[in-house]
mmCIF file of C-alpha atoms and ligand atoms in Angstrom:
data_model
loop_
_atom_site.group_PDB
_atom_site.id
_atom_site.type_symbol
_atom_site.label_atom_id
_atom_site.label_comp_id
_atom_site.label_asym_id
_atom_site.label_seq_id
_atom_site.Cartn_x
_atom_site.Cartn_y
_atom_site.Cartn_z
ATOM 1 C CA MET A 65 75.424 94.115 69.008
ATOM 2 C CA SER A 66 77.801 92.197 71.767
ATOM 3 C CA LYS A 67 81.388 93.093 72.435
ATOM 4 C CA ASP A 68 83.545 91.063 69.905
ATOM 5 C CA THR A 69 85.760 88.068 71.012
ATOM 6 C CA GLN A 70 88.457 86.717 69.260
ATOM 7 C CA PHE A 71 89.345 83.926 71.401
ATOM 8 C CA ASP A 72 91.906 82.905 73.513
ATOM 9 C CA SER A 73 95.553 82.530 72.146
ATOM 10 C CA TRP A 74 97.381 78.968 72.054
ATOM 11 C CA GLU A 75 100.785 78.581 71.010
ATOM 12 C CA VAL A 76 101.129 75.665 68.100
ATOM 13 C CA PHE A 77 103.973 73.068 68.583
ATOM 14 C CA MET A 78 104.331 70.625 65.408
ATOM 15 C CA GLN A 79 106.510 67.494 64.765
ATOM 16 C CA SER A 80 107.758 67.628 60.983
ATOM 17 C CA ARG A 81 108.259 64.270 60.890
ATOM 18 C CA PRO A 82 107.602 60.741 63.030
ATOM 19 C CA GLY A 83 110.030 61.454 66.345
ATOM 20 C CA ALA A 84 111.555 64.708 65.694
ATOM 21 C CA ASN A 85 111.044 67.273 68.489
ATOM 22 C CA PHE A 86 108.078 69.291 68.293
ATOM 23 C CA ILE A 87 109.099 72.684 67.332
ATOM 24 C CA HIS A 88 107.104 76.043 68.047
ATOM 25 C CA GLN A 89 105.416 77.656 65.084
ATOM 26 C CA GLY A 90 103.228 80.598 66.325
ATOM 27 C CA SER A 91 99.833 80.841 67.635
ATOM 28 C CA VAL A 92 96.043 80.675 66.861
ATOM 29 C CA HIS A 93 92.749 81.979 68.174
ATOM 30 C CA ALA A 94 90.976 79.439 69.221
ATOM 31 C CA SER A 95 88.370 78.347 71.816
ATOM 32 C CA ASP A 96 88.554 74.534 72.705
ATOM 33 C CA LYS A 97 91.277 72.418 72.065
ATOM 34 C CA LYS A 98 90.031 71.378 68.887
ATOM 35 C CA MET A 99 89.363 74.142 66.868
ATOM 36 C CA ALA A 100 92.868 75.179 68.067
ATOM 37 C CA ILE A 101 94.129 72.141 66.573
ATOM 38 C CA GLN A 102 92.208 72.332 63.415
ATOM 39 C CA ASN A 103 93.327 76.115 63.328
ATOM 40 C CA ALA A 104 97.029 75.232 64.126
ATOM 41 C CA ARG A 105 96.866 72.710 60.970
ATOM 42 C CA ASP A 106 95.339 75.588 58.845
ATOM 43 C CA THR A 107 97.421 77.912 59.637
ATOM 44 C CA TYR A 108 100.910 76.404 59.979
ATOM 45 C CA SER A 109 100.380 72.799 57.694
ATOM 46 C CA ARG A 110 98.823 74.225 54.802
ATOM 47 C CA ARG A 111 102.330 72.435 52.367
ATOM 48 C CA GLY A 112 103.002 69.402 54.560
ATOM 49 C CA GLU A 113 104.531 70.729 57.080
ATOM 50 C CA GLY A 114 103.752 68.665 59.970
ATOM 51 C CA THR A 115 102.622 64.667 61.097
ATOM 52 C CA SER A 116 101.234 65.578 64.598
ATOM 53 C CA ILE A 117 100.432 69.277 66.556
ATOM 54 C CA TRP A 118 100.476 70.537 69.664
ATOM 55 C CA VAL A 119 98.528 73.320 71.656
ATOM 56 C CA VAL A 120 99.167 74.606 74.725
ATOM 57 C CA PRO A 121 96.938 77.538 75.451
ATOM 58 C CA SER A 122 99.473 80.732 76.048
ATOM 59 C CA ASN A 123 98.787 82.221 79.000
ATOM 60 C CA ALA A 124 99.482 78.149 80.147
ATOM 61 C CA ILE A 125 103.723 78.891 79.413
ATOM 62 C CA ALA A 126 105.934 80.080 82.175
ATOM 63 C CA ALA A 127 108.889 81.403 79.548
ATOM 64 C CA SER A 128 112.736 83.360 81.202
ATOM 65 C CA THR A 129 113.591 85.987 79.874
ATOM 66 C CA THR A 130 117.216 87.251 78.148
ATOM 67 C CA GLU A 131 118.036 89.529 81.509
ATOM 68 C CA ASP A 132 117.624 85.887 83.539
ATOM 69 C CA ALA A 133 120.075 84.318 80.970
ATOM 70 C CA ASP A 134 122.884 84.555 83.389
ATOM 71 C CA MET A 135 121.523 83.351 86.245
ATOM 72 C CA LEU A 136 120.061 80.534 84.620
ATOM 73 C CA PHE A 137 122.740 79.600 82.540
ATOM 74 C CA ASP A 138 126.126 81.062 82.923
ATOM 75 C CA PRO A 139 126.460 77.943 85.886
ATOM 76 C CA ALA A 140 127.190 75.383 83.677
ATOM 77 C CA ASN A 141 130.255 76.950 82.061
ATOM 78 C CA ASP A 142 132.478 75.725 84.863
ATOM 79 C CA LYS A 143 130.832 72.326 84.692
ATOM 80 C CA ILE A 144 133.012 70.963 81.531
ATOM 81 C CA PHE A 145 133.401 68.014 83.424
ATOM 82 C CA ARG A 146 129.856 66.946 82.201
ATOM 83 C CA LEU A 147 131.398 67.197 78.453
ATOM 84 C CA PRO A 148 132.995 64.132 76.696
ATOM 85 C CA THR A 149 135.626 65.790 75.638
ATOM 86 C CA PHE A 150 136.913 66.007 79.350
ATOM 87 C CA TYR A 151 138.352 63.350 79.900
ATOM 88 C CA THR A 152 141.592 61.892 78.336
ATOM 89 C CA MET A 153 141.027 58.033 77.438
ATOM 90 C CA PRO A 154 143.867 55.825 77.048
ATOM 91 C CA GLU A 155 145.652 55.008 74.032
ATOM 92 C CA GLY A 156 144.340 53.080 71.456
ATOM 93 C CA ALA A 157 140.606 52.269 73.158
ATOM 94 C CA LYS A 158 138.056 52.106 70.211
ATOM 95 C CA HIS A 159 134.284 52.913 69.868
ATOM 96 C CA ILE A 160 134.496 55.150 73.154
ATOM 97 C CA MET B 295 118.457 110.423 96.140
ATOM 98 C CA ASN B 296 114.427 110.109 95.548
ATOM 99 C CA ASP B 297 112.321 108.012 94.218
ATOM 100 C CA THR B 298 112.062 109.722 91.270
ATOM 101 C CA THR B 299 115.556 109.824 90.290
ATOM 102 C CA THR B 300 116.629 105.721 90.954
ATOM 103 C CA ILE B 301 113.959 105.644 88.506
ATOM 104 C CA ASN B 302 115.094 107.371 85.745
ATOM 105 C CA ALA B 303 118.656 105.885 86.273
ATOM 106 C CA LYS B 304 117.095 102.114 86.623
ATOM 107 C CA GLU B 305 115.465 103.659 83.082
ATOM 108 C CA GLU B 306 118.462 104.915 81.854
ATOM 109 C CA ALA B 307 120.390 101.272 82.448
ATOM 110 C CA LEU B 308 117.378 99.751 80.967
ATOM 111 C CA LEU B 309 117.001 101.768 77.833
ATOM 112 C CA ALA B 310 121.305 101.711 77.209
ATOM 113 C CA ARG B 311 121.117 97.709 77.309
ATOM 114 C CA PHE B 312 118.431 97.772 75.447
ATOM 115 C CA GLU B 313 120.351 100.119 72.953
ATOM 116 C CA GLU B 314 123.591 97.519 73.230
ATOM 117 C CA LYS B 315 122.311 94.825 72.070
ATOM 118 C CA VAL B 316 120.778 95.921 69.560
ATOM 119 C CA GLN B 317 123.909 97.628 68.260
ATOM 120 C CA ASN B 318 124.922 94.184 68.412
ATOM 121 C CA GLY B 319 122.615 92.728 66.368
ATOM 122 C CA ASP B 320 120.503 90.810 68.899
ATOM 123 C CA ALA B 321 116.898 90.009 68.507
ATOM 124 C CA ILE B 322 114.346 91.032 70.911
ATOM 125 C CA GLU B 323 112.172 88.559 72.097
ATOM 126 C CA PRO B 324 108.688 89.387 74.009
ATOM 127 C CA ARG B 325 109.334 88.991 77.686
ATOM 128 C CA ASP B 326 112.585 91.519 76.923
ATOM 129 C CA TRP B 327 112.646 95.105 78.566
ATOM 130 C CA MET B 328 111.788 97.711 75.464
ATOM 131 C CA PRO B 329 111.796 101.475 74.882
ATOM 132 C CA GLU B 330 107.197 102.387 74.750
ATOM 133 C CA LYS B 331 108.737 103.948 71.155
ATOM 134 C CA TYR B 332 109.673 100.329 70.344
ATOM 135 C CA ARG B 333 107.295 99.605 71.171
ATOM 136 C CA LYS B 334 104.373 101.975 69.283
ATOM 137 C CA HIS B 335 106.639 101.800 66.417
ATOM 138 C CA LEU B 336 106.143 97.813 66.117
ATOM 139 C CA ILE B 337 103.118 97.688 66.985
ATOM 140 C CA ARG B 338 102.308 100.266 64.561
ATOM 141 C CA GLN B 339 104.128 99.027 61.763
ATOM 142 C CA ILE B 340 103.111 94.455 62.359
ATOM 143 C CA SER B 341 99.153 95.760 62.224
ATOM 144 C CA GLN B 342 99.161 97.848 59.426
ATOM 145 C CA HIS B 343 101.520 94.698 57.594
ATOM 146 C CA ALA B 344 99.128 91.869 58.822
ATOM 147 C CA HIS B 345 95.540 94.410 58.015
ATOM 148 C CA SER B 346 97.038 94.453 54.368
ATOM 149 C CA GLU B 347 97.688 90.883 53.942
ATOM 150 C CA VAL B 348 93.867 91.011 54.672
ATOM 151 C CA ILE B 349 92.131 93.916 53.308
ATOM 152 C CA GLY B 350 94.397 92.462 50.035
ATOM 153 C CA MET B 351 92.540 89.357 49.626
ATOM 154 C CA GLN B 352 89.604 91.361 48.760
ATOM 155 C CA PRO B 353 91.526 92.652 44.888
ATOM 156 C CA GLU B 354 92.091 88.919 45.131
ATOM 157 C CA GLY B 355 88.282 87.073 46.076
ATOM 158 C CA ASN B 356 86.912 89.326 43.580
ATOM 159 C CA TRP B 357 88.049 87.571 40.735
ATOM 160 C CA VAL B 358 87.477 83.569 42.298
ATOM 161 C CA THR B 359 84.167 82.993 40.209
ATOM 162 C CA ARG B 360 85.121 83.930 37.726
ATOM 163 C CA ALA B 361 89.301 82.301 37.026
ATOM 164 C CA PRO B 362 89.207 81.281 33.233
ATOM 165 C CA SER B 363 89.949 77.356 34.174
ATOM 166 C CA LEU B 364 89.657 74.868 37.439
ATOM 167 C CA ARG B 365 93.864 75.173 37.495
ATOM 168 C CA ALA B 366 94.004 78.731 37.837
ATOM 169 C CA LYS B 367 90.779 78.914 40.628
ATOM 170 C CA GLN B 368 92.662 76.748 42.682
ATOM 171 C CA ILE B 369 96.241 78.281 42.417
ATOM 172 C CA LEU B 370 94.180 81.400 42.963
ATOM 173 C CA LEU B 371 92.429 80.456 46.148
ATOM 174 C CA ALA B 372 95.297 78.435 47.329
ATOM 175 C CA LYS B 373 97.062 82.600 47.126
ATOM 176 C CA ILE B 374 94.174 84.034 48.961
ATOM 177 C CA GLN B 375 94.428 81.243 51.804
ATOM 178 C CA ASP B 376 98.266 81.846 52.072
ATOM 179 C CA GLU B 377 97.282 85.744 52.616
ATOM 180 C CA GLY B 378 94.996 84.882 55.284
ATOM 181 C CA GLY B 379 97.342 82.871 56.976
ATOM 182 C CA HIS B 380 100.310 85.644 56.241
ATOM 183 C CA GLY B 381 98.044 88.176 58.603
ATOM 184 C CA LEU B 382 97.251 85.804 61.472
ATOM 185 C CA TYR B 383 100.979 85.297 61.896
ATOM 186 C CA LEU B 384 101.643 89.091 62.009
ATOM 187 C CA TYR B 385 98.479 89.654 64.160
ATOM 188 C CA SER B 386 100.489 87.340 66.532
ATOM 189 C CA ALA B 387 103.903 88.109 66.540
ATOM 190 C CA CYS B 388 101.843 92.315 67.035
ATOM 191 C CA GLU B 389 99.630 90.571 70.117
ATOM 192 C CA THR B 390 103.306 89.596 72.357
ATOM 193 C CA LEU B 391 103.600 93.448 72.041
ATOM 194 C CA GLY B 392 100.514 93.740 74.067
ATOM 195 C CA ILE B 393 97.587 95.188 71.449
ATOM 196 C CA SER B 394 94.590 92.371 71.496
ATOM 197 C CA ARG B 395 93.185 91.374 68.253
ATOM 198 C CA GLU B 396 89.874 92.609 68.728
ATOM 199 C CA GLU B 397 92.057 96.284 69.490
ATOM 200 C CA MET B 398 93.023 95.375 66.358
ATOM 201 C CA ILE B 399 90.189 94.893 64.621
ATOM 202 C CA GLU B 400 88.627 97.901 66.268
ATOM 203 C CA GLN B 401 91.353 99.817 64.556
ATOM 204 C CA LEU B 402 91.504 98.825 61.319
ATOM 205 C CA GLN B 403 87.690 98.985 61.137
ATOM 206 C CA SER B 404 87.578 102.705 62.526
ATOM 207 C CA GLY B 405 90.161 103.438 59.598
ATOM 208 C CA LYS B 406 93.283 104.941 63.162
ATOM 209 C CA ALA B 407 95.390 101.651 61.637
ATOM 210 C CA LYS B 408 96.287 101.701 58.223
ATOM 211 C CA TYR B 409 96.618 98.857 55.159
ATOM 212 C CA SER B 410 98.798 99.297 51.858
ATOM 213 C CA ASN B 411 97.380 101.706 49.598
ATOM 214 C CA ILE B 412 97.735 99.469 47.066
ATOM 215 C CA PHE B 413 94.645 97.259 48.227
ATOM 216 C CA ASN B 414 92.271 100.227 47.240
ATOM 217 C CA TYR B 415 92.721 100.088 43.782
ATOM 218 C CA GLN B 416 90.273 97.956 41.660
ATOM 219 C CA THR B 417 90.879 94.458 40.044
ATOM 220 C CA LEU B 418 89.457 94.935 36.205
ATOM 221 C CA ASN B 419 89.801 92.019 34.482
ATOM 222 C CA TRP B 420 91.769 88.613 34.689
ATOM 223 C CA ALA B 421 94.787 90.122 33.243
ATOM 224 C CA ASP B 422 95.099 92.645 36.483
ATOM 225 C CA ILE B 423 95.609 89.238 38.612
ATOM 226 C CA GLY B 424 98.031 88.515 36.686
ATOM 227 C CA ALA B 425 99.503 91.552 37.595
ATOM 228 C CA VAL B 426 98.797 92.155 41.245
ATOM 229 C CA GLY B 427 100.895 89.011 41.262
ATOM 230 C CA TRP B 428 103.810 89.456 39.522
ATOM 231 C CA LEU B 429 104.053 93.567 41.062
ATOM 232 C CA VAL B 430 102.377 93.477 43.967
ATOM 233 C CA ASP B 431 103.481 90.607 45.705
ATOM 234 C CA GLY B 432 107.260 91.324 43.411
ATOM 235 C CA ALA B 433 107.227 94.358 45.862
ATOM 236 C CA ALA B 434 106.257 92.908 49.434
ATOM 237 C CA ILE B 435 108.537 89.812 48.775
ATOM 238 C CA VAL B 436 111.659 92.704 48.522
ATOM 239 C CA ASN B 437 110.348 94.392 51.675
ATOM 240 C CA GLN B 438 109.660 91.187 53.210
ATOM 241 C CA VAL B 439 112.988 89.513 52.193
ATOM 242 C CA SER B 440 115.071 92.431 54.065
ATOM 243 C CA LEU B 441 112.888 92.536 56.981
ATOM 244 C CA GLN B 442 113.528 88.608 57.762
ATOM 245 C CA ARG B 443 116.506 90.303 59.692
ATOM 246 C CA THR B 444 114.524 93.059 61.716
ATOM 247 C CA SER B 445 115.561 93.248 65.263
ATOM 248 C CA TYR B 446 112.353 92.088 66.494
ATOM 249 C CA ALA B 447 112.579 88.007 66.598
ATOM 250 C CA PRO B 448 108.394 87.035 66.244
ATOM 251 C CA TYR B 449 108.263 89.457 63.679
ATOM 252 C CA SER B 450 111.518 88.158 62.439
ATOM 253 C CA ARG B 451 110.057 84.786 62.580
ATOM 254 C CA ALA B 452 106.759 85.415 60.916
ATOM 255 C CA MET B 453 108.615 87.353 57.889
ATOM 256 C CA VAL B 454 110.638 83.854 57.596
ATOM 257 C CA ARG B 455 107.707 81.687 57.285
ATOM 258 C CA ILE B 456 105.446 84.407 55.106
ATOM 259 C CA CYS B 457 108.753 84.876 52.890
ATOM 260 C CA LYS B 458 108.707 80.739 51.597
ATOM 261 C CA GLU B 459 105.570 81.030 50.797
ATOM 262 C CA GLU B 460 105.552 84.161 48.539
ATOM 263 C CA SER B 461 107.526 83.542 45.506
ATOM 264 C CA PHE B 462 104.980 81.216 44.405
ATOM 265 C CA HIS B 463 102.252 84.170 44.469
ATOM 266 C CA GLN B 464 104.994 86.286 41.934
ATOM 267 C CA ARG B 465 105.221 82.723 40.017
ATOM 268 C CA GLN B 466 101.726 82.505 39.199
ATOM 269 C CA GLY B 467 101.243 86.045 38.746
ATOM 270 C CA TYR B 468 104.060 86.371 36.166
ATOM 271 C CA GLU B 469 102.860 83.074 34.828
ATOM 272 C CA ILE B 470 99.480 85.288 33.946
ATOM 273 C CA MET B 471 101.122 87.711 32.501
ATOM 274 C CA ALA B 472 103.391 85.849 30.162
ATOM 275 C CA GLU B 473 100.465 83.649 29.152
ATOM 276 C CA MET B 474 98.455 87.056 28.095
ATOM 277 C CA ALA B 475 101.324 88.901 26.582
ATOM 278 C CA LYS B 476 102.009 86.311 24.061
ATOM 279 C CA GLY B 477 98.120 85.500 23.338
ATOM 280 C CA THR B 478 95.659 86.575 20.932
ATOM 281 C CA PRO B 479 96.386 90.642 20.967
ATOM 282 C CA GLU B 480 93.485 91.399 22.731
ATOM 283 C CA GLN B 481 94.637 89.392 25.635
ATOM 284 C CA SER B 482 98.196 91.463 24.881
ATOM 285 C CA GLU B 483 96.568 94.937 25.300
ATOM 286 C CA MET B 484 95.214 93.564 28.251
ATOM 287 C CA ALA B 485 98.291 92.446 29.681
ATOM 288 C CA GLN B 486 100.312 95.937 29.087
ATOM 289 C CA ASP B 487 97.378 97.488 30.278
ATOM 290 C CA ALA B 488 97.163 95.511 32.901
ATOM 291 C CA LEU B 489 100.882 97.029 34.010
ATOM 292 C CA ASN B 490 100.656 100.292 32.665
ATOM 293 C CA ARG B 491 98.222 100.891 35.938
ATOM 294 C CA TRP B 492 99.681 98.260 38.800
ATOM 295 C CA TRP B 493 103.215 99.702 37.951
ATOM 296 C CA TRP B 494 103.251 103.104 39.733
ATOM 297 C CA PRO B 495 100.938 101.655 42.585
ATOM 298 C CA SER B 496 103.435 99.366 42.931
ATOM 299 C CA LEU B 497 106.410 101.714 43.503
ATOM 300 C CA MET B 498 104.909 103.319 46.018
ATOM 301 C CA MET B 499 104.087 100.558 47.741
ATOM 302 C CA PHE B 500 107.596 101.175 49.590
ATOM 303 C CA GLY B 501 106.414 104.233 50.923
ATOM 304 C CA PRO B 502 107.405 108.206 50.393
ATOM 305 C CA HIS B 503 111.304 108.806 49.399
ATOM 306 C CA ASP B 504 113.763 108.650 52.363
ATOM 307 C CA GLY B 505 114.140 112.447 52.312
ATOM 308 C CA ASP B 506 110.314 112.782 53.445
ATOM 309 C CA SER B 507 109.851 109.718 55.182
ATOM 310 C CA PRO B 508 109.015 110.676 58.874
ATOM 311 C CA ARG B 509 109.801 108.341 62.100
ATOM 312 C CA SER B 510 112.511 107.081 60.092
ATOM 313 C CA ALA B 511 115.549 107.351 62.126
ATOM 314 C CA ASP B 512 114.356 105.626 65.116
ATOM 315 C CA ALA B 513 113.287 102.560 63.356
ATOM 316 C CA PHE B 514 116.823 102.299 61.513
ATOM 317 C CA ARG B 515 118.944 102.722 64.937
ATOM 318 C CA TRP B 516 116.271 100.198 66.618
ATOM 319 C CA LYS B 517 117.012 98.172 63.468
ATOM 320 C CA ILE B 518 113.180 97.655 62.977
ATOM 321 C CA LYS B 519 113.859 98.930 59.237
ATOM 322 C CA ARG B 520 117.558 97.175 57.703
ATOM 323 C CA GLN B 521 116.868 98.989 53.747
ATOM 324 C CA THR B 522 115.655 102.500 52.839
ATOM 325 C CA ASN B 523 112.305 102.881 51.105
ATOM 326 C CA ASP B 524 114.325 103.987 48.189
ATOM 327 C CA GLU B 525 116.712 101.239 48.483
ATOM 328 C CA LEU B 526 114.171 98.682 48.773
ATOM 329 C CA ARG B 527 111.867 100.184 45.454
ATOM 330 C CA GLN B 528 115.477 100.661 43.631
ATOM 331 C CA LYS B 529 115.873 96.712 43.689
ATOM 332 C CA PHE B 530 112.250 96.018 43.054
ATOM 333 C CA ILE B 531 112.794 98.325 39.838
ATOM 334 C CA ASP B 532 116.032 96.392 39.033
ATOM 335 C CA LYS B 533 114.821 93.520 38.815
ATOM 336 C CA THR B 534 111.181 93.682 37.344
ATOM 337 C CA VAL B 535 112.605 96.346 34.020
ATOM 338 C CA GLN B 536 113.853 92.083 33.085
ATOM 339 C CA GLN B 537 111.295 90.661 33.484
ATOM 340 C CA ALA B 538 109.178 92.526 31.237
ATOM 341 C CA GLU B 539 111.538 92.576 28.360
ATOM 342 C CA VAL B 540 111.214 88.078 29.122
ATOM 343 C CA ILE B 541 107.796 88.321 27.979
ATOM 344 C CA GLY B 542 108.146 91.560 26.102
ATOM 345 C CA LEU B 543 105.211 94.241 28.449
ATOM 346 C CA THR B 544 106.573 98.007 28.075
ATOM 347 C CA ILE B 545 107.024 98.913 31.452
ATOM 348 C CA PRO B 546 104.698 102.322 31.507
ATOM 349 C CA ASP B 547 108.052 104.409 32.136
ATOM 350 C CA PRO B 548 109.492 106.723 29.690
ATOM 351 C CA ASP B 549 112.189 107.553 31.998
ATOM 352 C CA LEU B 550 113.363 104.906 32.499
ATOM 353 C CA LYS B 551 116.609 104.014 31.708
ATOM 354 C CA TRP B 552 120.061 101.839 32.196
ATOM 355 C CA ASN B 553 122.351 103.708 34.658
ATOM 356 C CA GLU B 554 125.771 102.471 33.508
ATOM 357 C CA GLU B 555 127.535 104.425 36.445
ATOM 358 C CA LYS B 556 125.231 103.249 39.230
ATOM 359 C CA GLN B 557 125.004 100.180 37.392
ATOM 360 C CA CYS B 558 120.685 100.254 38.635
ATOM 361 C CA TYR B 559 118.074 101.644 36.561
ATOM 362 C CA ASP B 560 117.421 105.898 36.292
ATOM 363 C CA TYR B 561 112.842 106.181 36.673
ATOM 364 C CA GLY B 562 110.585 108.576 36.308
ATOM 365 C CA LYS B 563 108.542 110.602 39.291
ATOM 366 C CA ILE B 564 106.460 108.946 40.641
ATOM 367 C CA ASN B 565 103.131 110.995 41.296
ATOM 368 C CA TRP B 566 102.900 111.527 45.405
ATOM 369 C CA GLU B 567 99.544 113.340 44.732
ATOM 370 C CA GLU B 568 98.306 110.748 43.836
ATOM 371 C CA PHE B 569 99.678 108.428 46.619
ATOM 372 C CA ASN B 570 98.226 111.318 48.956
ATOM 373 C CA GLN B 571 94.820 111.393 47.483
ATOM 374 C CA VAL B 572 94.180 107.642 48.088
ATOM 375 C CA ILE B 573 96.069 107.123 51.457
ATOM 376 C CA ASN B 574 94.002 109.916 52.341
ATOM 377 C CA GLY B 575 90.684 107.758 51.710
ATOM 378 C CA ASN B 576 89.761 109.246 48.234
ATOM 379 C CA GLY B 577 90.690 105.857 45.949
ATOM 380 C CA PRO B 578 88.354 103.987 44.421
ATOM 381 C CA CYS B 579 88.726 100.947 46.712
ATOM 382 C CA ASN B 580 88.304 102.291 50.412
ATOM 383 C CA LYS B 581 85.360 102.561 51.370
ATOM 384 C CA GLN B 582 84.481 98.937 49.604
ATOM 385 C CA ARG B 583 87.528 97.224 51.341
ATOM 386 C CA ILE B 584 86.620 98.802 55.307
ATOM 387 C CA ASP B 585 82.470 98.658 54.664
ATOM 388 C CA HIS B 586 83.137 95.004 52.765
ATOM 389 C CA HIS B 587 85.325 93.667 56.216
ATOM 390 C CA LYS B 588 83.150 95.573 58.786
ATOM 391 C CA ARG B 589 80.180 93.133 57.138
ATOM 392 C CA VAL B 590 82.011 89.855 56.439
ATOM 393 C CA HIS B 591 83.059 90.618 60.299
ATOM 394 C CA THR B 592 79.230 91.689 61.738
ATOM 395 C CA GLU B 593 77.967 88.479 59.470
ATOM 396 C CA GLY B 594 80.314 86.444 61.331
ATOM 397 C CA ALA B 595 79.561 86.812 64.920
ATOM 398 C CA TRP B 596 77.186 84.462 65.439
ATOM 399 C CA VAL B 597 79.122 81.880 64.365
ATOM 400 C CA ARG B 598 82.488 83.135 67.467
ATOM 401 C CA GLU B 599 79.422 83.332 69.662
ATOM 402 C CA ALA B 600 78.359 80.300 69.377
ATOM 403 C CA ALA B 601 81.913 78.939 69.757
ATOM 404 C CA GLU B 602 81.930 80.110 73.001
ATOM 405 C CA ALA B 603 78.888 79.179 74.096
ATOM 406 C CA TYR B 604 80.064 75.814 73.049
ATOM 407 C CA ARG B 605 83.044 76.126 75.093
ATOM 408 C CA LEU B 606 81.683 76.692 78.193
ATOM 409 C CA LYS B 607 78.759 74.113 77.388
ATOM 410 C CA THR B 608 82.017 71.610 77.023
ATOM 411 C CA GLN B 609 84.604 73.002 79.345
ATOM 412 C CA ASN B 610 83.915 70.578 82.459
ATOM 413 C CA ASN B 611 83.443 67.178 80.615
HETATM 414 FE FE1 LIG C 192 100.972 87.408 51.874
HETATM 415 FE FE1 LIG C 193 101.314 87.011 48.748
#
């Protein structure tokens, strides 16, 4: 018997309704894109949870770690002028 | 300072940071640093959980062709498909810890990895399908609801998804039991008999009593487990007794009685001798379950090989 293969891993993203963000659901194993979409459908949408599916080979994803969080996200905190609440609006101005 | 002390110091700092994170209730993600013992504990627990979902399809699959109506057959098929899905969510979660799917299957088939003892019992008649849904899924739900708050994020996410799907499993089983209990005298006798046979093994699903539970200290400190075996077992008993009363069935435990002071049920002695017998391979179906898994796995090899060949042939087009 030849060596067992369980295929490569794919990450599954699903859109719950048209126009919504694609949200990560989990992973599946599949030999190619087409099988990955079919398996994603069977595994993550048995109750009509989605309208559209993305699959991405798991090893194609680059990810930061929690340890990187300070370096990556800290600088955002001292730039509060990026938030609309930073600005003083003249009294009486509407729809702004 | 030499190199080893630097490494040890670094390791200790990482460990301290990890422990602090877990104590704060922060989730651990696959790429975060974690102690080797935490990783190992999780691999054992999650793979065992995945194997249980997969092997658990067998006692139910036994009744697909003999379900008493088309409705019952459709429901049973859907439930079994869910269990297969649960196995897949959990295998994927486990793979994030660095073990491959191939290795996990190999460990299951060689007996190195275990699965829940409960699936080594037979489903003798249709009432057993009711009892499995009501009691076995019922017990699994109590455990899985608690694990939604486990510290390892991929495991927790899988649990949240699984819990959403489980309540239909328990309800369809309870419906079968309720209908049989109020059916002909033979049917209600079958329902009671199924409860008699499945009650104690269901209580054993929560594992040994807290005092006899190895490895649990780490699991609690690292928040892999959030409630003890006995706490979960008690929860299951307390809610199931009332359900049995409603459908006119009797829990097969003469020592079962409400404890007013503790506000929970006292229950009789669990036969751990039987539990050990079954877990060590002497249950009614241990060999059958693994033989079946091996046979199906081997017979399906050509499908995987064909898919692989097709990929190689088409990947550059
Ligand atoms: Fe399940
Ligand atoms: Fe289930």
